[in-house]
Every structure is written in C-alpha cells, then in structure tokens.
PDB file of N, CA and C in Angstrom:
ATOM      1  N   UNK A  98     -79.499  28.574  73.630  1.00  0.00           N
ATOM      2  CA  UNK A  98     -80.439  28.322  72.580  1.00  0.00           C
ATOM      3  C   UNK A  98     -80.068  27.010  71.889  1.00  0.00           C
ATOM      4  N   UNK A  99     -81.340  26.036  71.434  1.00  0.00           N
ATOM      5  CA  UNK A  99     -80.844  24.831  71.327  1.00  0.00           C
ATOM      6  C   UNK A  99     -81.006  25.073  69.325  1.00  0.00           C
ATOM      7  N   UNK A 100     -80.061  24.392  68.601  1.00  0.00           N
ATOM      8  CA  UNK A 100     -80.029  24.662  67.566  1.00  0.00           C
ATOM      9  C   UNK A 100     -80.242  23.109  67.115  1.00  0.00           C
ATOM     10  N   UNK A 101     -81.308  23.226  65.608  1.00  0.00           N
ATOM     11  CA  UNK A 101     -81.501  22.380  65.065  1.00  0.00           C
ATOM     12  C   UNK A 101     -81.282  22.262  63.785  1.00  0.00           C
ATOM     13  N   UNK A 102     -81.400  21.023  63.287  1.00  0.00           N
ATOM     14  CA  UNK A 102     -81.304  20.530  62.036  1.00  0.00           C
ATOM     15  C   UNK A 102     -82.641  19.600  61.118  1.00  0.00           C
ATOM     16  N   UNK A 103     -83.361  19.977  60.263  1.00  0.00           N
ATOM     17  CA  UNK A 103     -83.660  18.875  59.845  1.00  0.00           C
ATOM     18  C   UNK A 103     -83.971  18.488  58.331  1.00  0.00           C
ATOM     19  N   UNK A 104     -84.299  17.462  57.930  1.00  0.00           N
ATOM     20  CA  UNK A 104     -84.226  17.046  56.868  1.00  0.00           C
ATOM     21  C   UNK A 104     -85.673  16.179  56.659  1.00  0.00           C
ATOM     22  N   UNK A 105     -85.909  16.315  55.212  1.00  0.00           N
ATOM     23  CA  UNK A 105     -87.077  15.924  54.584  1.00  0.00           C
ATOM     24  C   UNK A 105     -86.813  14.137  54.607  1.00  0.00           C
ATOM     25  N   UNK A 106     -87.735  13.350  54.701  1.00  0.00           N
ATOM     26  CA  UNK A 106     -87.939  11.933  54.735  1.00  0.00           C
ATOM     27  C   UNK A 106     -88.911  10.865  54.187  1.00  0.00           C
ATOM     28  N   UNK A 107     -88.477  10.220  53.572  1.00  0.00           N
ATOM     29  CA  UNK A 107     -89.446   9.269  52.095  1.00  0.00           C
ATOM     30  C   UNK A 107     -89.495   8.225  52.909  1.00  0.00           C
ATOM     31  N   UNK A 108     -90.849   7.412  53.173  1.00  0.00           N
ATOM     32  CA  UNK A 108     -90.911   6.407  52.881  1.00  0.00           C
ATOM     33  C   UNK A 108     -92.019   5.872  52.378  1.00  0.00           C
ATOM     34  N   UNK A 109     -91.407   4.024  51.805  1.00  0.00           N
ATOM     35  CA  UNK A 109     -92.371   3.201  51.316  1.00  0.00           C
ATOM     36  C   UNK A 109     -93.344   1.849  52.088  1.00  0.00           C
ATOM     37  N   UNK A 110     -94.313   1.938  52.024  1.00  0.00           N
ATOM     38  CA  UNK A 110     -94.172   0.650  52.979  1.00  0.00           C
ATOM     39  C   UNK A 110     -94.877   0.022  51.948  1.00  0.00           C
ATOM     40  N   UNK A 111     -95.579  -1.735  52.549  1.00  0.00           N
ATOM     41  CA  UNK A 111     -95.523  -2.434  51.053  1.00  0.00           C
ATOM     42  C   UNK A 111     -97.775  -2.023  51.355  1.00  0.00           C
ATOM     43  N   UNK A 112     -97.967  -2.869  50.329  1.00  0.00           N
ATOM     44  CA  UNK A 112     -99.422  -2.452  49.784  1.00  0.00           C
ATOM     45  C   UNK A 112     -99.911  -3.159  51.269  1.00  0.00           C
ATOM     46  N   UNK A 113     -99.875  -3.882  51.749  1.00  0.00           N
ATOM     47  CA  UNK A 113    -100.859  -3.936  52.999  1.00  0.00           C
ATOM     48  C   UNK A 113    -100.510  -3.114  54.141  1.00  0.00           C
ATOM     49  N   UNK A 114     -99.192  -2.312  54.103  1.00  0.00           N
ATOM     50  CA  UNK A 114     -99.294  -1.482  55.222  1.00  0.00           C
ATOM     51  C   UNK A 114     -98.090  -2.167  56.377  1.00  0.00           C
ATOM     52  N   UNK A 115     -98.092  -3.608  56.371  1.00  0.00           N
ATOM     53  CA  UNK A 115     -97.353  -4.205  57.169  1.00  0.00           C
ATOM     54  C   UNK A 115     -95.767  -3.946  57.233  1.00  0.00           C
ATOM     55  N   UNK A 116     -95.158  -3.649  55.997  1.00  0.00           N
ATOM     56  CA  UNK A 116     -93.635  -3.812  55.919  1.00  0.00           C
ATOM     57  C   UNK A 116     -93.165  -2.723  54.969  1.00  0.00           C
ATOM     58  N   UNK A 117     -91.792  -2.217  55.467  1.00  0.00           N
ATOM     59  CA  UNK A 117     -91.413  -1.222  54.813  1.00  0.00           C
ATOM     60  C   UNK A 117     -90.297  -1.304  53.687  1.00  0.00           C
ATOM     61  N   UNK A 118     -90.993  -0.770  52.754  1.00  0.00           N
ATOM     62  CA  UNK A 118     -90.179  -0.872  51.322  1.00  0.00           C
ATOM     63  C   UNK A 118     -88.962  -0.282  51.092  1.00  0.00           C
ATOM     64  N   UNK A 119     -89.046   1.049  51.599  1.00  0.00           N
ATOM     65  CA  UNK A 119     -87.508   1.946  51.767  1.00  0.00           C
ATOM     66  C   UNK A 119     -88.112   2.978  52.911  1.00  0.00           C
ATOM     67  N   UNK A 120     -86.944   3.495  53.092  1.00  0.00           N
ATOM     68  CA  UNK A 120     -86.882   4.486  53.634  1.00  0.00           C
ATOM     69  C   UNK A 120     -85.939   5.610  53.660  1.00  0.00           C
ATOM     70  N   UNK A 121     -85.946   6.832  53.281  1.00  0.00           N
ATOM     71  CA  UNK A 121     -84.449   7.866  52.657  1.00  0.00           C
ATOM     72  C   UNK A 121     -84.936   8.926  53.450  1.00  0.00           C
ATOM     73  N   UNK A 122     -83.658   9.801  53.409  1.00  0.00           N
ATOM     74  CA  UNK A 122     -83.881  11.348  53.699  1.00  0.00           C
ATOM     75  C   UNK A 122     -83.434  12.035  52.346  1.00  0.00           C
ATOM     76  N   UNK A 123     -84.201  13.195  52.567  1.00  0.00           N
ATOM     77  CA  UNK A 123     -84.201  14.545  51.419  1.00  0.00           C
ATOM     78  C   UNK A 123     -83.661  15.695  51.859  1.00  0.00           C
ATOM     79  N   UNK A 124     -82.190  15.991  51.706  1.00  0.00           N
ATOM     80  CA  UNK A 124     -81.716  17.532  52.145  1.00  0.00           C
ATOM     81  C   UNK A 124     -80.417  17.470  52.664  1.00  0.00           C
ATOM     82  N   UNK A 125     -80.173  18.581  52.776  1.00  0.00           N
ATOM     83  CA  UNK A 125     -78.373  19.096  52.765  1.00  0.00           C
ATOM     84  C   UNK A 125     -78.249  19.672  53.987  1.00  0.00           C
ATOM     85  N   UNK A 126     -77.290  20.783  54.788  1.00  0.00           N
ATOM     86  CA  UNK A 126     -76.968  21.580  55.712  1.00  0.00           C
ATOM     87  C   UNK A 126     -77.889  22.301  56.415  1.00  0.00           C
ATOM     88  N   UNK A 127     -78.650  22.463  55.810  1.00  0.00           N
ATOM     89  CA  UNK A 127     -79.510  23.221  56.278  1.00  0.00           C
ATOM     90  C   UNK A 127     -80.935  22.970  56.979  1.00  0.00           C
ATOM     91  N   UNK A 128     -81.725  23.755  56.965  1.00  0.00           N
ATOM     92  CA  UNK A 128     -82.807  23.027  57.218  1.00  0.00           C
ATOM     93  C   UNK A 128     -84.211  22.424  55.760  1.00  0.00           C
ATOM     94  N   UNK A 129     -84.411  21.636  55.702  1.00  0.00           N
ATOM     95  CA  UNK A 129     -85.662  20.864  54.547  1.00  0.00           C
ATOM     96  C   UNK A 129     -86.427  20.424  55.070  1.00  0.00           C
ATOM     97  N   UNK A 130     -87.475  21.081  54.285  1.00  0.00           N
ATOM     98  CA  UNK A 130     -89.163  20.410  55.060  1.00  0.00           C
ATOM     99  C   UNK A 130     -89.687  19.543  53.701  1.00  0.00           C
ATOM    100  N   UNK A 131     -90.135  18.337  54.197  1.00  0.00           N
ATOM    101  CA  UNK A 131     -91.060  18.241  52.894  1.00  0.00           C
ATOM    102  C   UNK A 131     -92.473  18.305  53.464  1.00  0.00           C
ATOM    103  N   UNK A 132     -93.274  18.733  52.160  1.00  0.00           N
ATOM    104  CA  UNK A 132     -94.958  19.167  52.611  1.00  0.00           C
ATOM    105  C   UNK A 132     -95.813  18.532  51.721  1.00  0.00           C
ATOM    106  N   UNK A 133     -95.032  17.889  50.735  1.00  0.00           N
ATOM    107  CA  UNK A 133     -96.269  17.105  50.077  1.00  0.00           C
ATOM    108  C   UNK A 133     -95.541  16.268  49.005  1.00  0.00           C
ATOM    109  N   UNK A 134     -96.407  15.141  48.710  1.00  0.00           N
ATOM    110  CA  UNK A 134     -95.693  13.859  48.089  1.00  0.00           C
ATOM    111  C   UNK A 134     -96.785  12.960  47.645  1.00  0.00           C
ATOM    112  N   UNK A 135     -96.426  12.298  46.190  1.00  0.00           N
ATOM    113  CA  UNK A 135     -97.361  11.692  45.170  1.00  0.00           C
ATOM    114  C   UNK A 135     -96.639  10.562  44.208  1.00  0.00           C
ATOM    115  N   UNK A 136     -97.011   9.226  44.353  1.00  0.00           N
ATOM    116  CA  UNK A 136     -96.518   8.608  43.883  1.00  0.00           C
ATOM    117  C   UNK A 136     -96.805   8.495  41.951  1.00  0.00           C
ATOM    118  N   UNK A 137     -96.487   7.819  41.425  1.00  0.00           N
ATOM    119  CA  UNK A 137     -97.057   7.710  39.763  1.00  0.00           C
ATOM    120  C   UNK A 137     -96.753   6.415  39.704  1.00  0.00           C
ATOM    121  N   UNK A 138     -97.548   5.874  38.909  1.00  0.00           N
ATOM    122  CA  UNK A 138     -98.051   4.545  37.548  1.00  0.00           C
ATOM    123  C   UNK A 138     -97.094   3.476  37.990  1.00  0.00           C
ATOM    124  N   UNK A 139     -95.703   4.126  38.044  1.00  0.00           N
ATOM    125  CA  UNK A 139     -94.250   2.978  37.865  1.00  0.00           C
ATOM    126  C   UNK A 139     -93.576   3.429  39.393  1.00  0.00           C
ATOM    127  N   UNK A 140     -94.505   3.886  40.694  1.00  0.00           N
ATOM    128  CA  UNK A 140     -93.747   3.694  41.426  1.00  0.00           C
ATOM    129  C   UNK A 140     -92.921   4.616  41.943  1.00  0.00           C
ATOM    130  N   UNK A 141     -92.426   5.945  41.430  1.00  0.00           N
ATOM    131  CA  UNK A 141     -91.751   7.201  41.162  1.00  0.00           C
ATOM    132  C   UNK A 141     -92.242   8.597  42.584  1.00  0.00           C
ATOM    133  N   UNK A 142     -91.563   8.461  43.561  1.00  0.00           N
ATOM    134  CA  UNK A 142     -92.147   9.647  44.663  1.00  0.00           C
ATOM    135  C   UNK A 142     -91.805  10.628  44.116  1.00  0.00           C
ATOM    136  N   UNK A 143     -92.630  11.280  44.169  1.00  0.00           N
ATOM    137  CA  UNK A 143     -92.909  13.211  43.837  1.00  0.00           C
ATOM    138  C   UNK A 143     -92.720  13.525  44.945  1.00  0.00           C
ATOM    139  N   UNK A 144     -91.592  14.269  45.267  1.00  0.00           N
ATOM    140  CA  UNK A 144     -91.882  14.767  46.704  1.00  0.00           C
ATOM    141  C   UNK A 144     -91.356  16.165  46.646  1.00  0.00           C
ATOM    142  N   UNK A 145     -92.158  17.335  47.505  1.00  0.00           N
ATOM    143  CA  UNK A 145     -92.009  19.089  47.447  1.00  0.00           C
ATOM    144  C   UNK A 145     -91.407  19.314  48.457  1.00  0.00           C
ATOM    145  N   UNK A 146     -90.796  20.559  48.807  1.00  0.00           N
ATOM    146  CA  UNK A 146     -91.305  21.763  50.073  1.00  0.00           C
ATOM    147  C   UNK A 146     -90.944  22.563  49.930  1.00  0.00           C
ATOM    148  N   UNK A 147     -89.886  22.659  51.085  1.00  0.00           N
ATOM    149  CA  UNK A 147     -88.458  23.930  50.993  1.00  0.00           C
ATOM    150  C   UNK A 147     -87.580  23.284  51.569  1.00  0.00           C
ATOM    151  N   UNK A 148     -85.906  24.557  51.499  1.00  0.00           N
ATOM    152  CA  UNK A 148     -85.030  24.391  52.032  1.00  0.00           C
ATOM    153  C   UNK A 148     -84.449  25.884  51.849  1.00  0.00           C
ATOM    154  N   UNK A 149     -83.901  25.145  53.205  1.00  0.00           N
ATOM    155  CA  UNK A 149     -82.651  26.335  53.274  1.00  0.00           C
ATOM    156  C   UNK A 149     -80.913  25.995  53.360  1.00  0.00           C
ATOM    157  N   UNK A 150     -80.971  24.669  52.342  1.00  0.00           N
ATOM    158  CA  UNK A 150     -79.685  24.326  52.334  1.00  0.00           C
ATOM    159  C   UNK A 150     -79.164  24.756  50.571  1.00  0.00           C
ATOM    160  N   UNK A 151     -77.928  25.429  50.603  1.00  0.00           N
ATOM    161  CA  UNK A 151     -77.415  25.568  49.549  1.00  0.00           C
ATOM    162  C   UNK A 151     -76.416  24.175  48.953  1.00  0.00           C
ATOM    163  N   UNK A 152     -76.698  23.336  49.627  1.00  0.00           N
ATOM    164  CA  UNK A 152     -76.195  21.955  49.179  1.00  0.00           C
ATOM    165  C   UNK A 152     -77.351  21.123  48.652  1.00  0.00           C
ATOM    166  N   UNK A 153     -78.778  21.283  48.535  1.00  0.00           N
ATOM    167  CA  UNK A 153     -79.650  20.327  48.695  1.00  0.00           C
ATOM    168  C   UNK A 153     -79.064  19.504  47.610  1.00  0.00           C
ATOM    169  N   UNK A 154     -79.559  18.180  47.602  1.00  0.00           N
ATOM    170  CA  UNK A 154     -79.082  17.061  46.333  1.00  0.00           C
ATOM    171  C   UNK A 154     -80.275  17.783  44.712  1.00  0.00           C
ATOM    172  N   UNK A 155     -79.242  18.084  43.664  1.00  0.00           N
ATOM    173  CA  UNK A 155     -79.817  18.393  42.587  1.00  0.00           C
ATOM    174  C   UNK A 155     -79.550  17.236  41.723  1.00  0.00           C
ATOM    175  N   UNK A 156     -80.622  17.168  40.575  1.00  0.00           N
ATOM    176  CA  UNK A 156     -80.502  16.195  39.162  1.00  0.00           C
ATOM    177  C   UNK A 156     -80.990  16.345  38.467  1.00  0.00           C
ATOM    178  N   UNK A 157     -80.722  16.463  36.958  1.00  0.00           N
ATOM    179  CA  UNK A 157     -81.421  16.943  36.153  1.00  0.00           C
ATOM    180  C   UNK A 157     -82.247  18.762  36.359  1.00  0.00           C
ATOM    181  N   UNK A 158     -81.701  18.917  37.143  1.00  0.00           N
ATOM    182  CA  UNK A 158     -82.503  20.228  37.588  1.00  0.00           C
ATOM    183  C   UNK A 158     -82.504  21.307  36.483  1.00  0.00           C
ATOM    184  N   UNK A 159     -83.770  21.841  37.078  1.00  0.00           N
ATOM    185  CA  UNK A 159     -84.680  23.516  35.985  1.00  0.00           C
ATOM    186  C   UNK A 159     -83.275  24.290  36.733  1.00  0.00           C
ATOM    187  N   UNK A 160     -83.363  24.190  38.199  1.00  0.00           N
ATOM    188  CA  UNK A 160     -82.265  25.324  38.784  1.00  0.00           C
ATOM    189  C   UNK A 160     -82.097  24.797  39.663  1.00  0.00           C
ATOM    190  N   UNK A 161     -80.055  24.473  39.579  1.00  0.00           N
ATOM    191  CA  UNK A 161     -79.441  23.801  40.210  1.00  0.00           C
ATOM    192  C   UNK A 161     -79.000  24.400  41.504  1.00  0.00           C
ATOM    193  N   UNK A 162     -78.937  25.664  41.699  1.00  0.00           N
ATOM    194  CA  UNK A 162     -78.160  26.538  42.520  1.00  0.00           C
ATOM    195  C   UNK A 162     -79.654  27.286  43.789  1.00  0.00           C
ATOM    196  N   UNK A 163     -78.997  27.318  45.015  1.00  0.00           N
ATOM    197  CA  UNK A 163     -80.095  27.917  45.929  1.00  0.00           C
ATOM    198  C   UNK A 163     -80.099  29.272  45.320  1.00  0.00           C
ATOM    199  N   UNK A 164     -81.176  29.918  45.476  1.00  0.00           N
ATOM    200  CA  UNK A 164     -81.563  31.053  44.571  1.00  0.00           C
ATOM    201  C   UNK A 164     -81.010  32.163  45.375  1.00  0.00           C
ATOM    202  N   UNK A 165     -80.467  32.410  46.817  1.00  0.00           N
ATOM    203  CA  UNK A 165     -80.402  33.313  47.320  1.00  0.00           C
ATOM    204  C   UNK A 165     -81.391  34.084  48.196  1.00  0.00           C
ATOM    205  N   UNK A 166     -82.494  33.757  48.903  1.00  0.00           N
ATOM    206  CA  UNK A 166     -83.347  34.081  49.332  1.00  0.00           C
ATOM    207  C   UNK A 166     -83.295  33.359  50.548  1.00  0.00           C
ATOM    208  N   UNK A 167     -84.204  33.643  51.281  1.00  0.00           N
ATOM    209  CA  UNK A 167     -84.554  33.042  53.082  1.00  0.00           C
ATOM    210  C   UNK A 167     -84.687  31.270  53.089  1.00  0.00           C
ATOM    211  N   UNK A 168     -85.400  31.062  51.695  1.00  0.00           N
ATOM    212  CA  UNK A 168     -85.976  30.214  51.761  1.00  0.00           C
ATOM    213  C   UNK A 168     -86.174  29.330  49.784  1.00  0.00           C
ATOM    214  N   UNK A 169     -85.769  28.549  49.382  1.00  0.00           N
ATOM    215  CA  UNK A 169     -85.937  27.883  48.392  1.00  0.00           C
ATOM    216  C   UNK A 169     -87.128  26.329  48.329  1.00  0.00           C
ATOM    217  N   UNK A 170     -87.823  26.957  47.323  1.00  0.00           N
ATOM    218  CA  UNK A 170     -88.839  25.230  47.071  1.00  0.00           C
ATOM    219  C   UNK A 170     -87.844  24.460  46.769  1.00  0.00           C
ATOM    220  N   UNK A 171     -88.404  23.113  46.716  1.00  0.00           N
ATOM    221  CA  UNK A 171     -88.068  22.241  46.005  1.00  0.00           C
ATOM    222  C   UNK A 171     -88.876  20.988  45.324  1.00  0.00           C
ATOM    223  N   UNK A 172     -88.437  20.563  44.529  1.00  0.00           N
ATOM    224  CA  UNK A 172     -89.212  19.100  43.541  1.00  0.00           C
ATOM    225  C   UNK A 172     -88.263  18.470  43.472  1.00  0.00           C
ATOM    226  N   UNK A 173     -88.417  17.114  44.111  1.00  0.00           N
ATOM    227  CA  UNK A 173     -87.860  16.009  43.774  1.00  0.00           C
ATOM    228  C   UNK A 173     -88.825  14.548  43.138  1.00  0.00           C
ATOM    229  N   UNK A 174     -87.922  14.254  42.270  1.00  0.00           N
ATOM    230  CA  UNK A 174     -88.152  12.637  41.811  1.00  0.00           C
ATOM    231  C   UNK A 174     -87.741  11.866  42.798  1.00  0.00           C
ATOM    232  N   UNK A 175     -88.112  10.829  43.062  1.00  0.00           N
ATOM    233  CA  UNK A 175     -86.958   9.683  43.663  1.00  0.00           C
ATOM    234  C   UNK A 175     -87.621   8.417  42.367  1.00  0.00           C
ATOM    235  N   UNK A 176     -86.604   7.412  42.429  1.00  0.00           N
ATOM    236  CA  UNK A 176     -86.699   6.418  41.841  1.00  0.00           C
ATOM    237  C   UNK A 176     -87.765   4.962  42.389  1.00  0.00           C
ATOM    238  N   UNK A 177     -88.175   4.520  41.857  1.00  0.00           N
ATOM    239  CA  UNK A 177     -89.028   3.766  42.456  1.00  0.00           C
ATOM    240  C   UNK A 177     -88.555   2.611  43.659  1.00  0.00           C
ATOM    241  N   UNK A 178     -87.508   2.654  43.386  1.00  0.00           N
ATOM    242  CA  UNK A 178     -86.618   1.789  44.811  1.00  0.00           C
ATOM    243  C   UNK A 178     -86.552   2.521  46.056  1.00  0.00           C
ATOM    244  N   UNK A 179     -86.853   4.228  45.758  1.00  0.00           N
ATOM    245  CA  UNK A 179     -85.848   4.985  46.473  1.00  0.00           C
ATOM    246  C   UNK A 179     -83.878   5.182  46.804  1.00  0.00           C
ATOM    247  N   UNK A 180     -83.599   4.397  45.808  1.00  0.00           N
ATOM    248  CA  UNK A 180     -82.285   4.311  45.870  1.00  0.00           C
ATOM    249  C   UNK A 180     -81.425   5.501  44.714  1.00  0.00           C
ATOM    250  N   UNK A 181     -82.074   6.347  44.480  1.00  0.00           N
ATOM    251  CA  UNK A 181     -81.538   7.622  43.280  1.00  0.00           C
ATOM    252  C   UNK A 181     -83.037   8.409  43.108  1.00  0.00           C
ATOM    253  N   UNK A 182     -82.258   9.906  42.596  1.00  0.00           N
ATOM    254  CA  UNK A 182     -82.736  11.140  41.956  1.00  0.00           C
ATOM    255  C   UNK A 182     -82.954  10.831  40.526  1.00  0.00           C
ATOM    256  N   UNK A 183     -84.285  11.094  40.117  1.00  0.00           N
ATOM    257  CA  UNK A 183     -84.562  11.290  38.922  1.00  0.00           C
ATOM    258  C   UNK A 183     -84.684  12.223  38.863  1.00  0.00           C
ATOM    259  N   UNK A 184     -85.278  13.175  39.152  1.00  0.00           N
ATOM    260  CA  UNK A 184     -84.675  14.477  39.397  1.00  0.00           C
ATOM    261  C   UNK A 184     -85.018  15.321  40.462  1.00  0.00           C
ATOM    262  N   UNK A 185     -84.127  16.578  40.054  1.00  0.00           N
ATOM    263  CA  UNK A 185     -84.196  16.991  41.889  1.00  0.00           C
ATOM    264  C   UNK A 185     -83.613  18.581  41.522  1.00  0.00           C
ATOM    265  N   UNK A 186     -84.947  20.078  41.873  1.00  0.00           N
ATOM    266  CA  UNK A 186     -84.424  21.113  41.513  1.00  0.00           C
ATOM    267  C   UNK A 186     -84.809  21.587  42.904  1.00  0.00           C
ATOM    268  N   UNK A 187     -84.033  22.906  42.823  1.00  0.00           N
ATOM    269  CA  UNK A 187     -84.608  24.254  43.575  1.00  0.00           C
ATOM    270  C   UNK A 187     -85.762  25.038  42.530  1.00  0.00           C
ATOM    271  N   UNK A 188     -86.572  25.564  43.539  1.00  0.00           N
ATOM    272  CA  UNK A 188     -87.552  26.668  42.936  1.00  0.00           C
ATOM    273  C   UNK A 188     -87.251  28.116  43.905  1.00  0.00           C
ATOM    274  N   UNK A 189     -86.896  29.113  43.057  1.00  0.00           N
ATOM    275  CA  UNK A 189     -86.671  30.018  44.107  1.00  0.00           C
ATOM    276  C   UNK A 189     -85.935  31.092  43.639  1.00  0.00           C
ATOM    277  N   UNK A 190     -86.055  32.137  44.174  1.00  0.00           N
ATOM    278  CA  UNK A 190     -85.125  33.258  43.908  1.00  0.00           C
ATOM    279  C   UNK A 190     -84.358  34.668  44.750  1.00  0.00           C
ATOM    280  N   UNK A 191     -83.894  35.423  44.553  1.00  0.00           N
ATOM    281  CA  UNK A 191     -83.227  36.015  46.084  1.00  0.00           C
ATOM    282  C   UNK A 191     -84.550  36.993  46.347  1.00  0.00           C
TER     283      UNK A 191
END
C-alpha cells in the first residue's frame, strides 16, 4: 500500500497572470487540504480546509491544539508577501 502525504498550497501570481508573486505550503505531518481561499483590500490570503496534522502551523489562534477528532478545519491568514501567519487556527473537536 502506497502511503501519502499532503499539504495545502498558496499561491500569488502578479495582476496579468504572467509571473509569480509567491508561492508557500500550508500544513504539518499529516495530511491538509485546502478548499477555499480569498484575498482582502491589502493583499492578505484567507485560506480554509482541513487537517489531520496535530502540528499544523498556529497564530494568534481561537484553538491552538488539534481537537482530537478524524479530522480538524482550519483558517489561515497569510501575510500579503506570503512570507508569515497572521493568523492561523484549528476548528474542530473530538
């Protein structure tokens, strides 16, 4: 059985589409999906899903800790560079 890994992934490219602004991953040990993502005013990725890593990167977080369950949401900030967490929780519970 082939075992996988994967992780959630941001990127920016610039306003015509041609060149890329950043590019990051989102997630810890486990497996992270992201499923949806929204930029704001100053530049700022909103980005959701799940995980099933009890490491995911937290900041500022509602709830810092994986909740104990199959499966945990998540909300992240990224910074408008993509270079840092503005913030970054679990949603979830056992």
């Amino acid at each position: 059985m082939l075992a996988y890994h994967s992780d959630a992934f941001v990127l920016q490219l610039n306003p015509a589409g041609s060149g890329l602004v950043y590019s990051t991953y989102l997630g810890g040990s486990g497996n992270d999906v992201g499923f949806g993502i929204g930029i704001d005013s100053l530049g700022r990725a909103y980005v959701t899903g799940y995980t099933q890593s009890t490491n995911f990167p937290t900041a500022n977080a509602f709830q810092d800790t994986y909740g104990g369950g199959t499966l945990d949401g998540f909300a992240t900030v990224l910074n408008a560079s993509g270079t840092a967490l503005v913030s970054s929780t679990y949603l979830g519970g056992s």
